[in-house]
PDB file of C-alpha atoms in Angstrom:
ATOM      1  CA  LYS A   1      89.719 115.681 112.427  1.00 63.00           C
ATOM      2  CA  ALA A   2      90.141 112.645 110.180  1.00 78.00           C
ATOM      3  CA  GLY A   3      92.143 113.108 106.995  1.00 92.00           C
ATOM      4  CA  VAL A   4      91.509 111.792 103.517  1.00 96.00           C
ATOM      5  CA  THR A   5      91.210 108.008 103.672  1.00 96.00           C
ATOM      6  CA  GLN A   6      92.021 105.801 100.723  1.00 97.00           C
ATOM      7  CA  THR A   7      91.383 102.074 100.618  1.00 96.00           C
ATOM      8  CA  PRO A   8      92.961  99.711 100.025  1.00 97.00           C
ATOM      9  CA  ARG A   9      96.571 100.805 100.493  1.00 96.00           C
ATOM     10  CA  TYR A  10      97.925  98.057  98.257  1.00 97.00           C
ATOM     11  CA  LEU A  11      96.347  96.086  95.475  1.00 96.00           C
ATOM     12  CA  ILE A  12      97.630  93.460  93.044  1.00 98.00           C
ATOM     13  CA  LYS A  13      95.552  92.696  89.974  1.00 98.00           C
ATOM     14  CA  THR A  14      95.977  90.663  86.827  1.00 98.00           C
ATOM     15  CA  ARG A  15      96.036  92.203  83.374  1.00 98.00           C
ATOM     16  CA  GLY A  16      92.520  92.362  81.938  1.00 98.00           C
ATOM     17  CA  GLN A  17      90.779  92.575  85.301  1.00 98.00           C
ATOM     18  CA  GLN A  18      89.030  95.613  86.648  1.00 98.00           C
ATOM     19  CA  VAL A  19      89.605  97.423  89.928  1.00 98.00           C
ATOM     20  CA  THR A  20      87.765  99.879  92.146  1.00 98.00           C
ATOM     21  CA  LEU A  21      89.552 102.266  94.479  1.00 98.00           C
ATOM     22  CA  SER A  22      87.840 104.180  97.247  1.00 98.00           C
ATOM     23  CA  CYS A  23      88.377 107.630  98.737  1.00 98.00           C
ATOM     24  CA  SER A  24      86.671 109.146 101.765  1.00 97.00           C
ATOM     25  CA  PRO A  25      87.261 112.911 101.937  1.00 97.00           C
ATOM     26  CA  ILE A  26      87.552 115.069 104.997  1.00 96.00           C
ATOM     27  CA  SER A  27      84.155 115.717 106.544  1.00 94.00           C
ATOM     28  CA  GLY A  28      82.587 118.781 104.938  1.00 92.00           C
ATOM     29  CA  HIS A  29      84.714 118.608 101.813  1.00 93.00           C
ATOM     30  CA  ARG A  30      82.561 118.471  98.691  1.00 91.00           C
ATOM     31  CA  SER A  31      85.236 118.074  96.044  1.00 92.00           C
ATOM     32  CA  VAL A  32      87.345 114.991  95.359  1.00 95.00           C
ATOM     33  CA  SER A  33      90.131 114.766  92.788  1.00 95.00           C
ATOM     34  CA  TRP A  34      92.155 111.799  91.621  1.00 97.00           C
ATOM     35  CA  TYR A  35      95.772 111.744  90.433  1.00 98.00           C
ATOM     36  CA  GLN A  36      97.953 108.987  89.011  1.00 98.00           C
ATOM     37  CA  GLN A  37     101.631 108.919  89.980  1.00 97.00           C
ATOM     38  CA  THR A  38     104.152 106.855  88.008  1.00 96.00           C
ATOM     39  CA  PRO A  39     107.943 107.057  87.751  1.00 92.00           C
ATOM     40  CA  GLY A  40     107.736 107.714  84.036  1.00 90.00           C
ATOM     41  CA  GLN A  41     104.848 110.172  83.743  1.00 92.00           C
ATOM     42  CA  GLY A  42     104.949 111.748  87.178  1.00 94.00           C
ATOM     43  CA  LEU A  43     101.746 113.101  88.704  1.00 96.00           C
ATOM     44  CA  GLN A  44      98.843 113.367  86.298  1.00 96.00           C
ATOM     45  CA  PHE A  45      95.321 114.602  86.893  1.00 96.00           C
ATOM     46  CA  LEU A  46      92.568 112.044  86.319  1.00 97.00           C
ATOM     47  CA  PHE A  47      89.323 113.797  87.260  1.00 93.00           C
ATOM     48  CA  GLU A  48      87.561 115.935  89.816  1.00 92.00           C
ATOM     49  CA  TYR A  49      84.096 115.494  91.261  1.00 93.00           C
ATOM     50  CA  PHE A  50      82.080 118.144  93.037  1.00 90.00           C
ATOM     51  CA  SER A  51      78.696 117.426  94.601  1.00 88.00           C
ATOM     52  CA  GLU A  52      78.371 114.166  92.657  1.00 92.00           C
ATOM     53  CA  THR A  53      79.154 115.779  89.267  1.00 92.00           C
ATOM     54  CA  GLN A  54      82.343 115.299  87.299  1.00 91.00           C
ATOM     55  CA  ARG A  55      83.724 118.781  86.821  1.00 87.00           C
ATOM     56  CA  ASN A  56      87.001 118.150  85.062  1.00 88.00           C
ATOM     57  CA  LYS A  57      88.661 115.216  83.367  1.00 91.00           C
ATOM     58  CA  GLY A  58      92.275 114.597  82.469  1.00 93.00           C
ATOM     59  CA  ASN A  59      93.665 113.003  79.359  1.00 93.00           C
ATOM     60  CA  PHE A  60      93.082 109.350  80.190  1.00 96.00           C
ATOM     61  CA  PRO A  61      91.260 106.642  78.193  1.00 96.00           C
ATOM     62  CA  GLY A  62      87.654 105.760  78.890  1.00 95.00           C
ATOM     63  CA  ARG A  63      88.778 102.720  80.886  1.00 97.00           C
ATOM     64  CA  PHE A  64      89.268 105.146  83.754  1.00 98.00           C
ATOM     65  CA  SER A  65      86.040 106.291  85.327  1.00 96.00           C
ATOM     66  CA  GLY A  66      84.837 107.562  88.639  1.00 96.00           C
ATOM     67  CA  ARG A  67      81.859 108.636  90.623  1.00 96.00           C
ATOM     68  CA  GLN A  68      80.993 110.513  93.759  1.00 97.00           C
ATOM     69  CA  PHE A  69      78.248 109.639  96.184  1.00 96.00           C
ATOM     70  CA  SER A  70      75.910 111.930  98.117  1.00 95.00           C
ATOM     71  CA  ASN A  71      78.166 111.660 101.194  1.00 93.00           C
ATOM     72  CA  SER A  72      81.084 112.926  99.025  1.00 94.00           C
ATOM     73  CA  ARG A  73      82.885 109.586  99.093  1.00 97.00           C
ATOM     74  CA  SER A  74      84.363 108.779  95.704  1.00 98.00           C
ATOM     75  CA  GLU A  75      85.311 105.661  93.826  1.00 98.00           C
ATOM     76  CA  MET A  76      87.592 105.291  90.858  1.00 98.00           C
ATOM     77  CA  ASN A  77      87.278 102.340  88.501  1.00 98.00           C
ATOM     78  CA  VAL A  78      89.754 101.058  85.962  1.00 98.00           C
ATOM     79  CA  SER A  79      88.546  98.384  83.563  1.00 96.00           C
ATOM     80  CA  THR A  80      90.573  96.012  81.408  1.00 97.00           C
ATOM     81  CA  LEU A  81      93.752  96.649  83.359  1.00 98.00           C
ATOM     82  CA  GLU A  82      97.040  97.046  81.522  1.00 97.00           C
ATOM     83  CA  LEU A  83     100.557  96.693  82.880  1.00 97.00           C
ATOM     84  CA  GLY A  84     101.001 100.447  82.415  1.00 96.00           C
ATOM     85  CA  ASP A  85      98.205 101.140  84.879  1.00 98.00           C
ATOM     86  CA  SER A  86     100.531 100.136  87.704  1.00 98.00           C
ATOM     87  CA  ALA A  87     100.841 103.303  89.748  1.00 98.00           C
ATOM     88  CA  LEU A  88     100.157 105.119  92.972  1.00 97.00           C
ATOM     89  CA  TYR A  89      96.655 106.585  92.810  1.00 98.00           C
ATOM     90  CA  LEU A  90      96.211 109.638  95.009  1.00 97.00           C
ATOM     91  CA  CYS A  91      92.950 111.188  96.077  1.00 97.00           C
ATOM     92  CA  ALA A  92      92.626 114.774  97.265  1.00 96.00           C
ATOM     93  CA  SER A  93      89.694 116.634  98.744  1.00 95.00           C
ATOM     94  CA  ARG A  94      88.777 120.244  99.369  1.00 91.00           C
ATOM     95  CA  ARG A  95      85.800 122.110 100.762  1.00 87.00           C
ATOM     96  CA  ASP A  96      85.019 124.341  97.827  1.00 80.00           C
ATOM     97  CA  ARG A  97      86.415 126.060  94.767  1.00 73.00           C
ATOM     98  CA  GLY A  98      89.495 128.107  95.496  1.00 73.00           C
ATOM     99  CA  ASP A  99      90.386 126.078  98.578  1.00 80.00           C
ATOM    100  CA  GLY A 100      93.565 124.071  98.959  1.00 82.00           C
ATOM    101  CA  TYR A 101      93.707 120.309  98.535  1.00 91.00           C
ATOM    102  CA  THR A 102      94.378 117.718 101.232  1.00 94.00           C
ATOM    103  CA  PHE A 103      95.770 114.449  99.937  1.00 96.00           C
ATOM    104  CA  GLY A 104      95.392 110.880 101.111  1.00 95.00           C
ATOM    105  CA  SER A 105      98.225 108.357 101.325  1.00 94.00           C
ATOM    106  CA  GLY A 106      97.234 106.712  98.067  1.00 96.00           C
ATOM    107  CA  THR A 107      96.527 103.224  96.773  1.00 97.00           C
ATOM    108  CA  ARG A 108      99.470 101.387  95.258  1.00 97.00           C
ATOM    109  CA  LEU A 109      98.117  99.346  92.333  1.00 98.00           C
ATOM    110  CA  THR A 110     100.295  96.685  90.757  1.00 98.00           C
ATOM    111  CA  VAL A 111      99.127  94.996  87.563  1.00 98.00           C
ATOM    112  CA  VAL A 112     100.801  91.678  86.768  1.00 97.00           C
TER     113      VAL A 112
ATOM    114  CA  ALA B   1      98.444 124.522  78.787  1.00 79.00           C
ATOM    115  CA  GLN B   2     100.506 125.213  81.843  1.00 87.00           C
ATOM    116  CA  THR B   3     103.805 123.456  82.460  1.00 94.00           C
ATOM    117  CA  VAL B   4     105.966 123.209  85.563  1.00 97.00           C
ATOM    118  CA  THR B   5     109.675 122.441  85.426  1.00 97.00           C
ATOM    119  CA  GLN B   6     111.918 121.300  88.250  1.00 97.00           C
ATOM    120  CA  SER B   7     115.456 121.053  86.917  1.00 96.00           C
ATOM    121  CA  GLN B   8     117.052 119.437  89.969  1.00 97.00           C
ATOM    122  CA  PRO B   9     116.158 115.733  90.223  1.00 96.00           C
ATOM    123  CA  GLU B  10     118.169 115.376  93.439  1.00 97.00           C
ATOM    124  CA  MET B  11     119.596 117.698  96.062  1.00 97.00           C
ATOM    125  CA  SER B  12     121.394 117.101  99.328  1.00 97.00           C
ATOM    126  CA  VAL B  13     122.146 119.357 102.260  1.00 97.00           C
ATOM    127  CA  GLN B  14     123.875 119.075 105.599  1.00 98.00           C
ATOM    128  CA  GLU B  15     121.623 119.072 108.618  1.00 97.00           C
ATOM    129  CA  ALA B  16     121.058 122.639 109.924  1.00 97.00           C
ATOM    130  CA  GLU B  17     122.143 124.191 106.627  1.00 98.00           C
ATOM    131  CA  THR B  18     119.992 125.993 104.047  1.00 98.00           C
ATOM    132  CA  VAL B  19     118.941 124.598 100.691  1.00 98.00           C
ATOM    133  CA  THR B  20     117.022 126.085  97.756  1.00 98.00           C
ATOM    134  CA  LEU B  21     114.901 124.058  95.362  1.00 98.00           C
ATOM    135  CA  SER B  22     114.162 125.535  91.937  1.00 98.00           C
ATOM    136  CA  CYS B  23     110.915 125.652  89.988  1.00 98.00           C
ATOM    137  CA  THR B  24     109.898 127.452  86.829  1.00 98.00           C
ATOM    138  CA  TYR B  25     106.522 127.440  85.141  1.00 97.00           C
ATOM    139  CA  ASP B  26     104.856 128.582  81.990  1.00 96.00           C
ATOM    140  CA  THR B  27     101.392 130.102  81.769  1.00 93.00           C
ATOM    141  CA  SER B  28      99.467 132.762  79.923  1.00 90.00           C
ATOM    142  CA  GLU B  29      97.192 133.411  82.895  1.00 88.00           C
ATOM    143  CA  SER B  30      97.619 136.479  85.038  1.00 86.00           C
ATOM    144  CA  ASP B  31      96.269 135.069  88.265  1.00 88.00           C
ATOM    145  CA  TYR B  32      96.995 131.636  89.660  1.00 91.00           C
ATOM    146  CA  TYR B  33      98.299 129.716  92.669  1.00 92.00           C
ATOM    147  CA  LEU B  34     101.644 128.053  93.179  1.00 94.00           C
ATOM    148  CA  PHE B  35     102.390 125.346  95.709  1.00 94.00           C
ATOM    149  CA  TRP B  36     105.205 123.294  97.117  1.00 96.00           C
ATOM    150  CA  TYR B  37     104.216 119.818  98.264  1.00 96.00           C
ATOM    151  CA  LYS B  38     106.346 117.348 100.188  1.00 97.00           C
ATOM    152  CA  GLN B  39     105.994 113.600  99.702  1.00 96.00           C
ATOM    153  CA  PRO B  40     107.808 111.502 102.331  1.00 94.00           C
ATOM    154  CA  PRO B  41     108.061 107.697 102.100  1.00 89.00           C
ATOM    155  CA  SER B  42     104.585 107.504 103.655  1.00 85.00           C
ATOM    156  CA  ARG B  43     103.400 108.654 100.188  1.00 90.00           C
ATOM    157  CA  GLN B  44     101.014 111.333 101.420  1.00 90.00           C
ATOM    158  CA  MET B  45     101.394 114.664  99.656  1.00 92.00           C
ATOM    159  CA  ILE B  46     101.748 117.340 102.314  1.00 94.00           C
ATOM    160  CA  LEU B  47     101.296 121.028 101.538  1.00 93.00           C
ATOM    161  CA  VAL B  48     104.415 122.950 102.496  1.00 95.00           C
ATOM    162  CA  ILE B  49     103.643 126.443 101.270  1.00 94.00           C
ATOM    163  CA  ARG B  50     101.271 128.294  98.983  1.00 92.00           C
ATOM    164  CA  GLN B  51     101.649 131.508  96.989  1.00 93.00           C
ATOM    165  CA  GLU B  52      98.938 133.511  95.294  1.00 91.00           C
ATOM    166  CA  ALA B  53     100.233 135.189  92.156  1.00 91.00           C
ATOM    167  CA  TYR B  54      98.549 138.524  92.805  1.00 89.00           C
ATOM    168  CA  LYS B  55     100.421 138.860  96.103  1.00 88.00           C
ATOM    169  CA  GLN B  56     103.871 140.360  95.650  1.00 83.00           C
ATOM    170  CA  GLN B  57     105.005 139.391  99.123  1.00 89.00           C
ATOM    171  CA  ASN B  58     106.790 136.062  99.281  1.00 92.00           C
ATOM    172  CA  ALA B  59     105.040 133.400 101.377  1.00 90.00           C
ATOM    173  CA  THR B  60     106.727 132.093 104.522  1.00 90.00           C
ATOM    174  CA  GLU B  61     105.886 129.161 106.776  1.00 90.00           C
ATOM    175  CA  ASN B  62     108.324 128.774 109.656  1.00 94.00           C
ATOM    176  CA  ARG B  63     111.587 127.433 108.144  1.00 96.00           C
ATOM    177  CA  PHE B  64     110.144 127.392 104.627  1.00 97.00           C
ATOM    178  CA  SER B  65     110.022 130.430 102.386  1.00 96.00           C
ATOM    179  CA  VAL B  66     109.669 131.082  98.682  1.00 97.00           C
ATOM    180  CA  ASN B  67     111.239 133.446  96.197  1.00 96.00           C
ATOM    181  CA  PHE B  68     108.422 134.251  93.774  1.00 96.00           C
ATOM    182  CA  GLN B  69     109.500 136.081  90.643  1.00 95.00           C
ATOM    183  CA  LYS B  70     106.323 136.524  88.581  1.00 94.00           C
ATOM    184  CA  ALA B  71     107.918 138.146  85.550  1.00 94.00           C
ATOM    185  CA  ALA B  72     110.546 135.419  85.367  1.00 96.00           C
ATOM    186  CA  LYS B  73     107.935 132.737  86.161  1.00 96.00           C
ATOM    187  CA  SER B  74     110.145 131.368  88.874  1.00 97.00           C
ATOM    188  CA  PHE B  75     109.081 129.932  92.242  1.00 97.00           C
ATOM    189  CA  SER B  76     111.929 128.570  94.365  1.00 97.00           C
ATOM    190  CA  LEU B  77     111.650 127.048  97.839  1.00 98.00           C
ATOM    191  CA  LYS B  78     114.183 127.813 100.544  1.00 98.00           C
ATOM    192  CA  ILE B  79     114.454 125.497 103.524  1.00 98.00           C
ATOM    193  CA  SER B  80     116.400 126.950 106.434  1.00 97.00           C
ATOM    194  CA  ASP B  81     117.919 124.979 109.323  1.00 97.00           C
ATOM    195  CA  SER B  82     117.336 121.683 107.485  1.00 97.00           C
ATOM    196  CA  GLN B  83     116.179 118.790 109.647  1.00 97.00           C
ATOM    197  CA  LEU B  84     116.262 115.046 109.085  1.00 97.00           C
ATOM    198  CA  GLY B  85     112.472 115.070 108.812  1.00 95.00           C
ATOM    199  CA  ASP B  86     112.707 117.320 105.757  1.00 97.00           C
ATOM    200  CA  ALA B  87     114.018 114.431 103.662  1.00 97.00           C
ATOM    201  CA  ALA B  88     111.402 113.760 100.988  1.00 97.00           C
ATOM    202  CA  MET B  89     110.395 114.348  97.384  1.00 97.00           C
ATOM    203  CA  TYR B  90     109.371 117.950  96.835  1.00 98.00           C
ATOM    204  CA  PHE B  91     106.940 118.859  94.097  1.00 98.00           C
ATOM    205  CA  CYS B  92     106.194 122.277  92.712  1.00 98.00           C
ATOM    206  CA  ALA B  93     102.616 122.664  91.476  1.00 96.00           C
ATOM    207  CA  TYR B  94     100.499 125.191  89.581  1.00 95.00           C
ATOM    208  CA  ARG B  95      96.785 125.758  89.808  1.00 92.00           C
ATOM    209  CA  SER B  96      94.473 128.122  87.963  1.00 85.00           C
ATOM    210  CA  THR B  97      92.040 130.298  89.903  1.00 78.00           C
ATOM    211  CA  PRO B  98      88.296 129.510  89.920  1.00 70.00           C
ATOM    212  CA  ASN B  99      87.735 132.305  87.396  1.00 63.00           C
ATOM    213  CA  PHE B 100      89.703 130.356  84.823  1.00 56.00           C
ATOM    214  CA  GLY B 101      87.702 127.175  85.326  1.00 61.00           C
ATOM    215  CA  ASN B 102      89.959 124.151  85.489  1.00 76.00           C
ATOM    216  CA  GLU B 103      91.496 124.005  88.941  1.00 82.00           C
ATOM    217  CA  LYS B 104      93.532 120.851  88.518  1.00 89.00           C
ATOM    218  CA  LEU B 105      97.039 120.798  89.920  1.00 93.00           C
ATOM    219  CA  THR B 106      99.862 120.619  87.375  1.00 95.00           C
ATOM    220  CA  PHE B 107     102.962 119.160  88.995  1.00 97.00           C
ATOM    221  CA  GLY B 108     106.653 119.301  88.220  1.00 97.00           C
ATOM    222  CA  THR B 109     108.731 116.138  88.140  1.00 96.00           C
ATOM    223  CA  GLY B 110     109.971 116.556  91.681  1.00 97.00           C
ATOM    224  CA  THR B 111     113.252 117.008  93.539  1.00 98.00           C
ATOM    225  CA  ARG B 112     114.465 114.345  95.934  1.00 97.00           C
ATOM    226  CA  LEU B 113     115.988 116.048  98.970  1.00 98.00           C
ATOM    227  CA  THR B 114     118.450 114.159 101.144  1.00 97.00           C
ATOM    228  CA  ILE B 115     119.519 115.477 104.533  1.00 97.00           C
ATOM    229  CA  ILE B 116     123.052 114.545 105.565  1.00 97.00           C
ATOM    230  CA  PRO B 117     123.454 114.149 109.361  1.00 95.00           C
TER     231      PRO B 117
END
């Protein structure tokens, strides 16, 4: 059974650019969540999608957005990148409400 | 809002010995889930153990067990017979139940565990 797949694993972008990260959940999982991990702020919740609808959103500016497709794959977009957006972005999926989360290995984004 | 506190930034233990990682949390909810996740250098967050607040019995998974004290809002992780593969960052996390709506995970700041051969 394949796990949660995040692509790419590493990414270097220039300040002001935009970036799109991808997450493919475990087959049958309908929910995808995104977390940002930085040394200073730790692990912070970005948003959760369930059956193509955003269900919850964390306290991040509007530059951070996401979407989920009919096959449950999810993308996260960050526009107008800032140096502070450099982080490990983790995706997690689960089958349904109340279930546990399975995490991917993350995308390491570096903004220069 | 819920908060999770891990007061030990780093811990070390001799191989084959036992170590306990501390976690406290704050919530006004009566039912919730608590988790310990492990994050090795591979970066993937791996679920170690899960505790449901309405269950009084402490969860156990092989060498990993918890001491859940609901009244004290304490949730410590005990690792017995420590192995080199246990070296990682360990995060304590809180999650509301579906009845309370927002099921995001709230994480502590982590404890880096080093295993001494």
